[in-house]
Amino acid sequence: DADVTQTPRNRITKTGKRIMLECSQTKGHDRMYWYRQDPGLGLRLIYYSFDVKDINKGEISDGYSVSRQAQAKFSLSLESAIPNQTALYFCATSDDWEGAGYTFGSGTRLTVV
Amino acid sequence: QKEVEQNSGPLSVPEGAIASLNCTYSDQGSQSFFWYRQYSGKSPELIMFIYSNGDKEDGRFTAQLNKASQYVSLLIRDSQPSDSATYLCARKGYSGAGSYQLTFGKGTKLSVIP
């Protein structure tokens, strides 16, 4: 099984619908992150969490919300999806020391029509 | 101003050649640097990590760090078509409250021509 699992892998939804992307991890890491990736714009941080009681906005949090249900689970919601939220979404986890890199999930390709 | 800068490419090299990917950063407090490889439509995967000035080698990959000049590079020797991907440079810096975060560059697309 993958260390960081994202569901669904692909999703097509209509404008205005609420959608939730889920992420679970078996790494035992406290830190979890949600990114979106668009061609030419690179990875952009949406939200991050350093533990179950900690939620922080990233650079592009408008239109998104998150929930950290447990150490292993971090969900991203789009309350009312719009077409410009069409992107590839990645969840990532990390340990909390300086030399720790991020482990990414396999991604969710979201299309809003 | 973006903190981590990479040439978007594409960088094309013939099979068997050395591919040189470069990254500059603006934060002098940066501590550690990471190189990720990302195939199209796939997730980034960590290939190298460096935190000391100088070179670090791992197989065909060599990471080079020069903190005085604020650049980090990745060399890929004997490039193979399977190395064709986008390479992301990331710096890990102190973000306050005892925590560190990665800041990613936009990536350089590498194409290895058979």
mmCIF file of N, CA and C in Angstrom, chain A residues 9 31 33 35 37 40-43 45 48 50 59 88 90 94-95 97-107 109, chain B residues 2 31-32 34 36 38 40-46 49 51 88 92 95-106:
data_model
loop_
_atom_site.group_PDB
_atom_site.id
_atom_site.type_symbol
_atom_site.label_atom_id
_atom_site.label_comp_id
_atom_site.label_asym_id
_atom_site.label_seq_id
_atom_site.Cartn_x
_atom_site.Cartn_y
_atom_site.Cartn_z
ATOM 1 N N ARG A 9 -8.892 9.436 -7.474
ATOM 2 C CA ARG A 9 -7.772 9.713 -8.367
ATOM 3 C C ARG A 9 -8.168 10.716 -9.443
ATOM 4 N N ARG A 31 2.955 16.313 10.056
ATOM 5 C CA ARG A 31 2.733 17.428 9.135
ATOM 6 C C ARG A 31 2.114 16.947 7.830
ATOM 7 N N TYR A 33 0.025 18.478 4.100
ATOM 8 C CA TYR A 33 -0.088 19.652 3.232
ATOM 9 C C TYR A 33 -1.013 19.331 2.065
ATOM 10 N N TYR A 35 -1.545 20.803 -1.865
ATOM 11 C CA TYR A 35 -1.054 21.652 -2.942
ATOM 12 C C TYR A 35 -1.954 21.479 -4.164
ATOM 13 N N GLN A 37 -1.509 22.040 -8.494
ATOM 14 C CA GLN A 37 -0.497 22.250 -9.515
ATOM 15 C C GLN A 37 -1.199 22.559 -10.817
ATOM 16 N N GLY A 40 2.665 25.605 -15.720
ATOM 17 C CA GLY A 40 3.349 26.891 -15.715
ATOM 18 C C GLY A 40 3.347 27.614 -14.380
ATOM 19 N N LEU A 41 2.548 27.131 -13.429
ATOM 20 C CA LEU A 41 2.469 27.814 -12.134
ATOM 21 C C LEU A 41 3.126 27.025 -11.013
ATOM 22 N N GLY A 42 3.500 25.816 -11.279
ATOM 23 C CA GLY A 42 4.166 25.026 -10.256
ATOM 24 C C GLY A 42 3.233 24.586 -9.147
ATOM 25 N N LEU A 43 3.819 24.168 -8.050
ATOM 26 C CA LEU A 43 3.059 23.731 -6.881
ATOM 27 C C LEU A 43 2.725 24.940 -6.016
ATOM 28 N N LEU A 45 0.779 26.093 -2.420
ATOM 29 C CA LEU A 45 0.292 25.583 -1.151
ATOM 30 C C LEU A 45 -1.087 26.131 -0.839
ATOM 31 N N TYR A 48 -2.013 23.809 5.238
ATOM 32 C CA TYR A 48 -1.132 22.854 5.869
ATOM 33 C C TYR A 48 -1.477 22.717 7.344
ATOM 34 N N PHE A 50 0.207 21.112 11.093
ATOM 35 C CA PHE A 50 1.366 20.551 11.779
ATOM 36 C C PHE A 50 0.970 19.521 12.819
ATOM 37 N N GLU A 59 -0.791 29.897 0.444
ATOM 38 C CA GLU A 59 -0.835 31.093 -0.396
ATOM 39 C C GLU A 59 -2.119 31.242 -1.196
ATOM 40 N N LEU A 88 -4.515 19.698 -10.774
ATOM 41 C CA LEU A 88 -4.017 18.464 -10.155
ATOM 42 C C LEU A 88 -3.721 18.793 -8.699
ATOM 43 N N PHE A 90 -2.371 17.670 -4.907
ATOM 44 C CA PHE A 90 -1.501 16.741 -4.207
ATOM 45 C C PHE A 90 -1.580 16.953 -2.706
ATOM 46 N N SER A 94 5.209 15.235 5.920
ATOM 47 C CA SER A 94 6.632 15.338 6.246
ATOM 48 C C SER A 94 6.843 15.129 7.728
ATOM 49 N N ASP A 95 8.067 14.733 8.026
ATOM 50 C CA ASP A 95 8.521 14.703 9.403
ATOM 51 C C ASP A 95 8.870 16.134 9.791
ATOM 52 N N TRP A 97 11.670 17.674 11.012
ATOM 53 C CA TRP A 97 13.030 18.148 11.220
ATOM 54 C C TRP A 97 13.559 18.744 9.933
ATOM 55 N N GLU A 98 14.605 19.511 10.060
ATOM 56 C CA GLU A 98 15.065 20.356 8.973
ATOM 57 C C GLU A 98 15.385 19.584 7.704
ATOM 58 N N GLY A 99 15.901 18.398 7.850
ATOM 59 C CA GLY A 99 16.330 17.652 6.675
ATOM 60 C C GLY A 99 15.262 16.764 6.066
ATOM 61 N N ALA A 100 14.041 16.842 6.560
ATOM 62 C CA ALA A 100 12.986 15.966 6.063
ATOM 63 C C ALA A 100 12.340 16.542 4.814
ATOM 64 N N GLY A 101 12.289 15.736 3.768
ATOM 65 C CA GLY A 101 11.573 16.143 2.571
ATOM 66 C C GLY A 101 10.102 15.803 2.697
ATOM 67 N N TYR A 102 9.351 16.097 1.670
ATOM 68 C CA TYR A 102 7.924 15.788 1.651
ATOM 69 C C TYR A 102 7.699 14.507 0.853
ATOM 70 N N THR A 103 6.737 13.708 1.310
ATOM 71 C CA THR A 103 6.279 12.546 0.565
ATOM 72 C C THR A 103 4.912 12.892 0.000
ATOM 73 N N PHE A 104 4.785 12.754 -1.306
ATOM 74 C CA PHE A 104 3.539 13.136 -1.972
ATOM 75 C C PHE A 104 2.654 11.932 -2.230
ATOM 76 N N GLY A 105 1.354 12.192 -2.186
ATOM 77 C CA GLY A 105 0.405 11.212 -2.678
ATOM 78 C C GLY A 105 0.387 11.216 -4.198
ATOM 79 N N SER A 106 -0.378 10.317 -4.759
ATOM 80 C CA SER A 106 -0.389 10.143 -6.212
ATOM 81 C C SER A 106 -1.219 11.194 -6.939
ATOM 82 N N GLY A 107 -1.944 12.008 -6.193
ATOM 83 C CA GLY A 107 -2.643 13.124 -6.811
ATOM 84 C C GLY A 107 -4.092 12.844 -7.147
ATOM 85 N N ARG A 109 -6.818 14.352 -9.945
ATOM 86 C CA ARG A 109 -7.071 15.262 -11.067
ATOM 87 C C ARG A 109 -8.534 15.669 -11.027
ATOM 88 N N LYS B 2 9.561 35.494 -6.362
ATOM 89 C CA LYS B 2 9.601 34.084 -6.084
ATOM 90 C C LYS B 2 10.915 33.757 -5.432
ATOM 91 N N GLN B 31 18.332 26.528 4.486
ATOM 92 C CA GLN B 31 19.159 25.525 5.126
ATOM 93 C C GLN B 31 19.411 24.300 4.254
ATOM 94 N N SER B 32 18.332 23.757 3.712
ATOM 95 C CA SER B 32 18.424 22.481 3.006
ATOM 96 C C SER B 32 17.758 22.606 1.656
ATOM 97 N N PHE B 34 16.317 20.362 -1.873
ATOM 98 C CA PHE B 34 15.814 19.085 -2.338
ATOM 99 C C PHE B 34 15.583 19.158 -3.848
ATOM 100 N N TYR B 36 13.361 17.142 -6.716
ATOM 101 C CA TYR B 36 12.306 16.187 -6.985
ATOM 102 C C TYR B 36 12.212 15.978 -8.495
ATOM 103 N N GLN B 38 9.472 14.765 -11.445
ATOM 104 C CA GLN B 38 8.045 14.588 -11.646
ATOM 105 C C GLN B 38 7.778 14.232 -13.099
ATOM 106 N N SER B 40 5.126 13.465 -16.129
ATOM 107 C CA SER B 40 3.886 14.129 -16.491
ATOM 108 C C SER B 40 2.669 13.429 -15.885
ATOM 109 N N GLY B 41 1.873 14.188 -15.149
ATOM 110 C CA GLY B 41 0.658 13.649 -14.547
ATOM 111 C C GLY B 41 0.881 12.825 -13.289
ATOM 112 N N LYS B 42 2.130 12.713 -12.872
ATOM 113 C CA LYS B 42 2.454 11.925 -11.686
ATOM 114 C C LYS B 42 2.881 12.830 -10.541
ATOM 115 N N SER B 43 3.080 12.241 -9.380
ATOM 116 C CA SER B 43 3.472 13.027 -8.214
ATOM 117 C C SER B 43 4.987 13.219 -8.167
ATOM 118 N N PRO B 44 5.437 14.283 -7.539
ATOM 119 C CA PRO B 44 6.883 14.495 -7.383
ATOM 120 C C PRO B 44 7.493 13.405 -6.496
ATOM 121 N N GLU B 45 8.693 12.968 -6.870
ATOM 122 C CA GLU B 45 9.400 11.990 -6.060
ATOM 123 C C GLU B 45 10.783 12.529 -5.735
ATOM 124 N N LEU B 46 11.176 12.379 -4.500
ATOM 125 C CA LEU B 46 12.446 12.918 -4.019
ATOM 126 C C LEU B 46 13.609 12.115 -4.587
ATOM 127 N N PHE B 49 18.893 15.274 -1.742
ATOM 128 C CA PHE B 49 18.800 16.233 -0.657
ATOM 129 C C PHE B 49 20.215 16.685 -0.327
ATOM 130 N N TYR B 51 22.511 19.745 2.075
ATOM 131 C CA TYR B 51 22.464 20.866 3.009
ATOM 132 C C TYR B 51 23.839 21.485 3.247
ATOM 133 N N LEU B 88 12.015 19.533 -10.030
ATOM 134 C CA LEU B 88 11.649 20.603 -9.115
ATOM 135 C C LEU B 88 12.745 20.787 -8.074
ATOM 136 N N LYS B 92 14.364 24.371 1.882
ATOM 137 C CA LYS B 92 13.680 24.280 3.161
ATOM 138 C C LYS B 92 14.267 25.338 4.079
ATOM 139 N N SER B 95 10.431 28.740 9.050
ATOM 140 C CA SER B 95 9.216 29.526 8.835
ATOM 141 C C SER B 95 8.599 29.995 10.149
ATOM 142 N N GLY B 96 9.343 29.893 11.223
ATOM 143 C CA GLY B 96 8.873 30.395 12.505
ATOM 144 C C GLY B 96 8.298 29.308 13.392
ATOM 145 N N ALA B 97 8.239 29.579 14.687
ATOM 146 C CA ALA B 97 7.658 28.660 15.677
ATOM 147 C C ALA B 97 8.298 27.278 15.621
ATOM 148 N N GLY B 98 9.587 27.256 15.346
ATOM 149 C CA GLY B 98 10.312 25.992 15.348
ATOM 150 C C GLY B 98 10.025 25.096 14.174
ATOM 151 N N SER B 99 9.463 25.641 13.122
ATOM 152 C CA SER B 99 9.098 24.790 11.999
ATOM 153 C C SER B 99 9.841 25.167 10.730
ATOM 154 N N TYR B 100 9.915 24.218 9.818
ATOM 155 C CA TYR B 100 10.567 24.403 8.531
ATOM 156 C C TYR B 100 9.587 24.039 7.430
ATOM 157 N N GLN B 101 9.667 24.756 6.322
ATOM 158 C CA GLN B 101 8.783 24.449 5.202
ATOM 159 C C GLN B 101 9.549 24.470 3.900
ATOM 160 N N LEU B 102 9.055 23.684 2.956
ATOM 161 C CA LEU B 102 9.621 23.665 1.617
ATOM 162 C C LEU B 102 8.983 24.738 0.753
ATOM 163 N N THR B 103 9.822 25.407 -0.007
ATOM 164 C CA THR B 103 9.345 26.316 -1.057
ATOM 165 C C THR B 103 9.850 25.755 -2.370
ATOM 166 N N PHE B 104 8.942 25.542 -3.312
ATOM 167 C CA PHE B 104 9.285 24.892 -4.571
ATOM 168 C C PHE B 104 9.494 25.908 -5.686
ATOM 169 N N GLY B 105 10.436 25.610 -6.566
ATOM 170 C CA GLY B 105 10.513 26.302 -7.830
ATOM 171 C C GLY B 105 9.465 25.746 -8.778
ATOM 172 N N LYS B 106 9.309 26.381 -9.942
ATOM 173 C CA LYS B 106 8.285 25.944 -10.881
ATOM 174 C C LYS B 106 8.733 24.731 -11.701
#
